Each structure stands twice: as structure tokens, then as C-alpha cells.
XYZ file of C-alpha atoms in Angstrom:
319
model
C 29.900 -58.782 -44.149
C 32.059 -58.261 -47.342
C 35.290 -59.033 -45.312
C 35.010 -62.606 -45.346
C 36.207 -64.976 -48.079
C 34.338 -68.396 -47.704
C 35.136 -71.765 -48.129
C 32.702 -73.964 -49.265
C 32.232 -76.893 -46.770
C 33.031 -79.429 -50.464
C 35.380 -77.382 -51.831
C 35.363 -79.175 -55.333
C 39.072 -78.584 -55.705
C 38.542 -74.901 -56.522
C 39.830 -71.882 -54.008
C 39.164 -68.428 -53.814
C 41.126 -65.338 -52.250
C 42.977 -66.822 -49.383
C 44.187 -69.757 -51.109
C 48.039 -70.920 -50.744
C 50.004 -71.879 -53.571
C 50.689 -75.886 -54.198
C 54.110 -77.071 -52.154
C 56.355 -79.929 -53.254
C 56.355 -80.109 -49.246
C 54.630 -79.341 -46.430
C 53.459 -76.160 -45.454
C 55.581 -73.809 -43.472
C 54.750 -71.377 -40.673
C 56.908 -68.886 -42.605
C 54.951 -68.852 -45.708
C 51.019 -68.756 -43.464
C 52.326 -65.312 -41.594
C 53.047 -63.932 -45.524
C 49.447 -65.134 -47.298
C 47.775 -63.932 -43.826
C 49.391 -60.363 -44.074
C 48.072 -60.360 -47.532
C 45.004 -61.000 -46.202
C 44.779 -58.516 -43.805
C 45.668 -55.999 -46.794
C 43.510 -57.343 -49.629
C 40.473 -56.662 -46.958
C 41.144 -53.788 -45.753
C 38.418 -51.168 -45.358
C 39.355 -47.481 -45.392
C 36.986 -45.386 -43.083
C 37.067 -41.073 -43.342
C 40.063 -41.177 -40.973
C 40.399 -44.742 -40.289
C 41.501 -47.884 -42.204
C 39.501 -50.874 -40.772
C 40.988 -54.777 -41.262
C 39.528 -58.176 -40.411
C 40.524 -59.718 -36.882
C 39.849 -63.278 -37.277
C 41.230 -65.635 -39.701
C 40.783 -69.278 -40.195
C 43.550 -71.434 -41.998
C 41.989 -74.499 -43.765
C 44.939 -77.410 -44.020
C 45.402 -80.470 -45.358
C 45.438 -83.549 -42.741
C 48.903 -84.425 -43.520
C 49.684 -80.625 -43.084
C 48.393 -80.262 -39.531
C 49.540 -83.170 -38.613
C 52.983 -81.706 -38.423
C 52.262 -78.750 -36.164
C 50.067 -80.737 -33.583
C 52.785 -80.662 -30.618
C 52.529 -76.726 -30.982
C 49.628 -75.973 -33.182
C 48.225 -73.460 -29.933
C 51.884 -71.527 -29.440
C 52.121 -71.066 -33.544
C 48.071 -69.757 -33.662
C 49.369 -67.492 -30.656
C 52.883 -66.381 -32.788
C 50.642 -65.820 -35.911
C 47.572 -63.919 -34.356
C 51.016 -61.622 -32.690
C 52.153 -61.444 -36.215
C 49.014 -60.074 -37.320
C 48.893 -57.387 -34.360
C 52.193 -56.529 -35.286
C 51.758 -55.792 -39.213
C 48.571 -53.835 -38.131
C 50.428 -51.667 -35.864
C 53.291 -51.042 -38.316
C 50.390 -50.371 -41.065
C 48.288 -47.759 -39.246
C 45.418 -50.106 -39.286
C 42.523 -50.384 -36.846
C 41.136 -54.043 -35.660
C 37.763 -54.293 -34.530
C 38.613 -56.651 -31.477
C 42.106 -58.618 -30.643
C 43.797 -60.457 -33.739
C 42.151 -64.143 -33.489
C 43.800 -67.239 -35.496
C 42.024 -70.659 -35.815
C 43.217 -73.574 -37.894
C 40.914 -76.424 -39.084
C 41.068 -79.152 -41.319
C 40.235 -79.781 -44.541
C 40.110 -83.124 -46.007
C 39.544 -81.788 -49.646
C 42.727 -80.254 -49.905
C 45.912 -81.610 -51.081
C 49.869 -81.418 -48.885
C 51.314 -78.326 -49.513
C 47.719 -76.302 -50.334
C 46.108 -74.061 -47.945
C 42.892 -72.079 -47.560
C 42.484 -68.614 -45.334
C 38.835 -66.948 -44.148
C 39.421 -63.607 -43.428
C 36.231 -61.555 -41.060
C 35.638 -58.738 -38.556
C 34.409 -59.942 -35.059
C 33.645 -57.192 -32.881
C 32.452 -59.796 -30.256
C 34.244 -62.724 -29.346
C 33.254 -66.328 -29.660
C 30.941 -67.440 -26.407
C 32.989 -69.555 -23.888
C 31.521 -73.348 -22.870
C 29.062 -73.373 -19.827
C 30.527 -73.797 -16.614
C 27.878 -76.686 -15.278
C 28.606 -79.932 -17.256
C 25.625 -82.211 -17.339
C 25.381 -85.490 -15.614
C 28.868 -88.021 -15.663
C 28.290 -91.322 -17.234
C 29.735 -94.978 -16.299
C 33.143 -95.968 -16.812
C 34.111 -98.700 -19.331
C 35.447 -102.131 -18.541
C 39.016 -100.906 -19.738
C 39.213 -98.616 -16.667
C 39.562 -101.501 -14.123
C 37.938 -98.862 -11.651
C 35.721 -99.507 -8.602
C 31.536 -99.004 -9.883
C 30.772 -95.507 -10.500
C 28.756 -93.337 -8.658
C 27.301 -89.711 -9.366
C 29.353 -86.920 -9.815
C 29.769 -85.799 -6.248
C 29.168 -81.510 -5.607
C 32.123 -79.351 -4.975
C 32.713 -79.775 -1.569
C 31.919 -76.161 0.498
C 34.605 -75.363 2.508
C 34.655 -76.755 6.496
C 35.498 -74.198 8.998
C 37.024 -76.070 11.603
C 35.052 -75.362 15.468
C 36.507 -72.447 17.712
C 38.960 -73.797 20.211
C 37.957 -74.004 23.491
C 39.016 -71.797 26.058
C 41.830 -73.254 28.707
C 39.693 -74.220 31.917
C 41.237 -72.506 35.126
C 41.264 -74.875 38.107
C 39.175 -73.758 41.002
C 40.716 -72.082 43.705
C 40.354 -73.789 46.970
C 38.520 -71.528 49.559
C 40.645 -70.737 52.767
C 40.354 -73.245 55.420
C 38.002 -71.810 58.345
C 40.614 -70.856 61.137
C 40.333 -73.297 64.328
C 38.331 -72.399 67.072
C 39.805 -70.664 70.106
C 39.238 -72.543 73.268
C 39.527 -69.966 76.157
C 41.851 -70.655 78.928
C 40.206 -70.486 82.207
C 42.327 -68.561 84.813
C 43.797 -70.570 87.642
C 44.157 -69.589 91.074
C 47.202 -70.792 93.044
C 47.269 -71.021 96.423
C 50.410 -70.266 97.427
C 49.604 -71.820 100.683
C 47.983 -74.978 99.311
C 50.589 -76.059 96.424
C 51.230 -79.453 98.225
C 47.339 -80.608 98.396
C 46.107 -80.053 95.145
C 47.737 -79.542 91.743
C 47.275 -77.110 89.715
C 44.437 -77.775 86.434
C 45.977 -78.756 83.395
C 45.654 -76.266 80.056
C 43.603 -77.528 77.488
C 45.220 -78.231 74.270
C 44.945 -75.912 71.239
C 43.926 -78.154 68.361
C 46.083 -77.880 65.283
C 44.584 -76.123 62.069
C 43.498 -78.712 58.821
C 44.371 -77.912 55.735
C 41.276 -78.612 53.409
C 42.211 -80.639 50.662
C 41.820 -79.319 46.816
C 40.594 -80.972 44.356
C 42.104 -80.191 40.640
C 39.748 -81.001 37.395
C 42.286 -81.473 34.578
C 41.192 -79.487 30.923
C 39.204 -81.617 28.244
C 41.293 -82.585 25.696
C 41.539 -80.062 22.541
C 39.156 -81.727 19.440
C 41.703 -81.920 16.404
C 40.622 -80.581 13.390
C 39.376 -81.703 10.668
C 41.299 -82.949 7.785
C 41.126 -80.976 4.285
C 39.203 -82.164 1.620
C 41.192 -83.606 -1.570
C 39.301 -82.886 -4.839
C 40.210 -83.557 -8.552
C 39.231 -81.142 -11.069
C 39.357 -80.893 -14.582
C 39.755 -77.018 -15.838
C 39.282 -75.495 -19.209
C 38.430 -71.935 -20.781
C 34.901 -72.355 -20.044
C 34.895 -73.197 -16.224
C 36.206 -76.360 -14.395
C 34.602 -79.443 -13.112
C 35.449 -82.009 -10.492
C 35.495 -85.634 -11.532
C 36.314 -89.047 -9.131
C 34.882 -92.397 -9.787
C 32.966 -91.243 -12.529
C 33.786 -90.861 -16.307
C 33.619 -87.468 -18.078
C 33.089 -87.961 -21.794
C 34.942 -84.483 -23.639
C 33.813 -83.084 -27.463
C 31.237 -80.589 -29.089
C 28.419 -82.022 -28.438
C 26.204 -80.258 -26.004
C 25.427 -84.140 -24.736
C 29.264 -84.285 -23.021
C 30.310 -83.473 -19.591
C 32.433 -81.377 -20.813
C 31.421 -79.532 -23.998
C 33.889 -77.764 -26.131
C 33.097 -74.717 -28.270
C 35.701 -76.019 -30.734
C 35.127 -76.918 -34.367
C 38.356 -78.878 -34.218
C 37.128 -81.459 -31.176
C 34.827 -84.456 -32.567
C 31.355 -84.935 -31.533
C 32.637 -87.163 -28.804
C 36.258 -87.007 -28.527
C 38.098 -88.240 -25.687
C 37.051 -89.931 -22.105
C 38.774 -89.323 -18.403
C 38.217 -92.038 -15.757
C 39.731 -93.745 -12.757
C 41.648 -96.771 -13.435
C 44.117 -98.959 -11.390
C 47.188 -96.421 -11.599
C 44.772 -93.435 -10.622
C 43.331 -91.678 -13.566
C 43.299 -92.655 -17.797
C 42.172 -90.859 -20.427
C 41.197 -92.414 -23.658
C 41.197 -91.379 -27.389
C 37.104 -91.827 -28.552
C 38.155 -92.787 -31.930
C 38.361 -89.185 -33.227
C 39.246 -86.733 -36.333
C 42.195 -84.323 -34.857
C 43.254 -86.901 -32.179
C 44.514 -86.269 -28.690
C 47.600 -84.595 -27.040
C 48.878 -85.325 -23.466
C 51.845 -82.554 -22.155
C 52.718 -81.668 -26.639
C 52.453 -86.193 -26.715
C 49.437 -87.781 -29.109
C 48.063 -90.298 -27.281
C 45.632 -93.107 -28.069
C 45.320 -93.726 -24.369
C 47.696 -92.455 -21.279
C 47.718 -92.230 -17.549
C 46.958 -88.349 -16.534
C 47.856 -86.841 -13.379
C 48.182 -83.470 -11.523
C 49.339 -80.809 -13.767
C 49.000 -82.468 -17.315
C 47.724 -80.872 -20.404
C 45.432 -81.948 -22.474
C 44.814 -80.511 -25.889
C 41.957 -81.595 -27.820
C 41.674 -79.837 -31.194
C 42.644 -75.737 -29.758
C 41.227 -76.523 -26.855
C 43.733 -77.150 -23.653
C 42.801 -78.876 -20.463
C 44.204 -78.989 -17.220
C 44.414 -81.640 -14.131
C 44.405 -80.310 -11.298
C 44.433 -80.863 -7.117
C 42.015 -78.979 -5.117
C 42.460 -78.593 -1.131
C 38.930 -77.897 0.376
């Protein structure tokens, strides 16, 4: 489309359009909200009762220049692409899709210069797949035990029904003693001194029958939850353990970014000693931990990691 101003990837030292003025000093927010406004009103597009404006811009900077807005480069993109919205409202324009701002580097240019790529995108950028392919082995530097594949996400147990409280049997009645009958006896009132009179039998006493109680089996605990760590971006989450994840663009990584800011191979999470360590691969933008750059660091539950735009999150999973 005619709404976007390109930058040459060897930009010869000559810009066109969006191009900053040169600074005795760094670049300031201040002064990429002003040339981004002027942007959005250099392209501007007016329709029969609608005046269209680009959505997403990219701001090319200087190394040196980024370098200073790394511990909040994804809250100023936020504040900017807001700024945007903003003069858009207050200007009656329309935007094709939600205001988008993306900063990149550019080794070409000099401190103080800057670069803008103005375009409309109807349809944003696809996400990263949610299935990472295979984990690889951890380095020596991790201390860890030997690693092992990446294990599945673990489906949830549902612990056994309890069983039902066992009633004790109830003793059946004990049969009632047999009655002995009595025979009659016959006195002789005239013969009480020659023969006595026949003893009554004895009535034999009733036995209780004894009862026998089975005690209840004993309840089966159950089982314990399942502990999993997993590592969660924009474009889905995977669990990691004993094995390493390797993090960047390519499509190669176990956890590939859809970031033109994040090298090729960028950064590597692992178990070590203290529990988990992620490691700097050597490249272009560097690596954050919690707003920190970090060659290497021990990560835990809750940390952030930002890797060019892209943030990353630790986090504890009960099964």
C-alpha cells in the first residue's frame, strides 16, 4: 500500500519521510509521540465520509538510543501506541485495527537520529505456536542432574471416591432357653413322713451370644498434587524441568518468538544448583530479568523475562 514509508534494510545514511532530526543527545520519548503524530497526518487517507490513517508504526533507533529505554521499552510502545489512539480520536480519524507501535534497531543510524514506518494492518501479526518442538541438553554451566525429555503436561488426577463407613453387624437375638415343664407332685398328706417330696428341676439361665465387631478399613489418603513449571508467553505456554529450552526467532527453538527484535537464538532456561538459570546466548538486543539486563541470573516463580518486545513469565502450576 501507499501508506508505508520504507526503510531500506542499508540505509546508506539517507532517510525518507519519517526521519527524526539529528540530537546533540539522545532521543526523547517526548519528541517520538510529536514525529509519530506527524506521521499519522502526513498519511492520512480521506475516504467520501471517512478519513482513514495508518495503525502500525515502526521506530528505527540507534543502538545507543534504545539502549536507554530497555528497562521500559514495552510500557513506552504501550504510552505511544495510547498516544496515537488518542490524537486519532481528537482528529476524527478512522484506524483500520488498534494503534500498534514496534521499535527496532538500526545499526546504520547515528545517537540522536531516528527512522518511523508508517502502514495500515487490518489483521494483526500471527501469534507463536503453542507446541514448542523437542527440548535440548543442558550445558555444563548448569551444574544440573542429566536431562531427560520434556515430560507432557500432566492430566489432572481425580482422587478415588471415598468409601462408604461400614456399619457393624447387628448381633441376632439370642434363642430364648428352653422351658423344662414342671411335673405336678402329689402329696400325700398322710404319707409326708415316708417319702419326700421330688425336687423341681432347675430352670437354666439364658446365654447371651457373644458379638463380634469388624472395625472400618482405613480411609486411602489422597493423592498429592502435581507441581509443574511452566514458561508462558503471548503465543501459548510450555512446561520445562530438567531439560533446557533454547528462546529466539528461529522456528528451530523451543520456544519461538514472532519478534524481529529477539536473535536467531537468544537466550537459554535450565535447571541448575539454586533451581532454575537463564542465560544470555550471546545476542543483539540482550536480555531483561524483572526491568534488570542480565548476562546470566537465577529465575524463579513470577519473574519476567523480556527478550526484545517479547515478555515471558515463570510460573507454578498445581495439577
Amino acid at each position: 500500500m501507499g501508506f508505508l514509508r520504507r526503510i531500506e534494510s542499508k540505509l546508506e545514511g539517507v532517510f525518507e519521510g519519517g526521519i527524526g532530526r539529528t540530537f546533540k543527545s539522545n532521543v526523547q520519548p517526548v519528541e517520538l509521540a510529536r514525529k509519530l503524530a506527524k506521521e499519522m497526518d502526513d498519511n492520512k487517507v480521506i475516504s467520501v465520509q471517512t478519513v482513514y490513517v495508518p495503525n502500525a508504526y515502526t521506530v528505527y533507533l540507534a543502538p545507543e538510543d534504545r539502549e536507554q529505554f530497555v528497562a521500559y521499552e514495552a510500557r513506552l510502545r504501550t504510552e505511544l501506541a495510547g498516544y496515537l489512539t488518542e490524537h486519532a480520536r481528537r482528529e476524527g480519524y478512522s484506524l483500520p485495527n488498534r494503534a500498534r507501535v514496534m521499535i527496532e534497531t538500526a545499526d546504520e543510524l547515528d545517537v540522536g537520529t531516528f527512522g518511523i514506518a508508517a502502514e495500515m494492518e487490518e489483521t494483526p501479526p500471527p501469534m507463536a505456536p503453542d507446541a514448542p518442538p523437542p527440548g535440548v541438553r543442558l550445558p555444563e554451566e548448569f551444574s544440573g542432574t542429566p536431562a531427560a525429555p520434556v515430560a507432557a503436561a500432566a492430566a489432572p488426577v481425580t482422587p478415588p471416591p471415598a468409601a462408604p463407613p461400614v456399619t457393624p453387624p447387628v448381633a441376632p437375638p439370642p434363642p430364648a432357653a428352653p422351658v423344662v415343664p414342671v411335673p405336678p407332685v402329689t402329696v400325700d398328706p398322710f404319707a409326708i413322713d415316708e417319702a419326700p417330696a421330688a425336687p423341681l428341676a432347675a430352670v437354666p439361665e439364658p446365654v447371651a451370644a457373644e458379638t463380634v465387631v469388624t472395625p472400618p478399613p482405613a480411609p486411602t489418603p489422597p493423592p498429592a498434587p502435581v507441581v509443574q513449571w511452566v514458561l508462558v508467553w503471548p503465543g501459548g505456554a510450555v512446561p520445562f524441568g530438567d531439560t533446557a529450552l533454547v528462546i529466539g526467532r528461529s522456528k528451530d527453538c523451543d520456544v519461538p518468538l514472532a519478534d524481529g527484535n529477539v536473535s536467531r537464538r537468544h537466550a537459554e532456561i535450565g535447571r541448575s544448583a539454586d533451581g532454575f538459570m537463564l542465560r544470555d546466548l550471546d545476542s543483539t538486543n540482550g536480555t531483561t530479568v524483572n526491568g534488570r539486563r542480565v548476562k546470566s541470573a537465577t529465575v524463579g516463580e513470577g519473574d519476567e523475562i523480556m527478550l526484545g518486545t517479547s515478555t515471558l513469565r515463570i510460573e507454578q502450576r498445581h495439577g
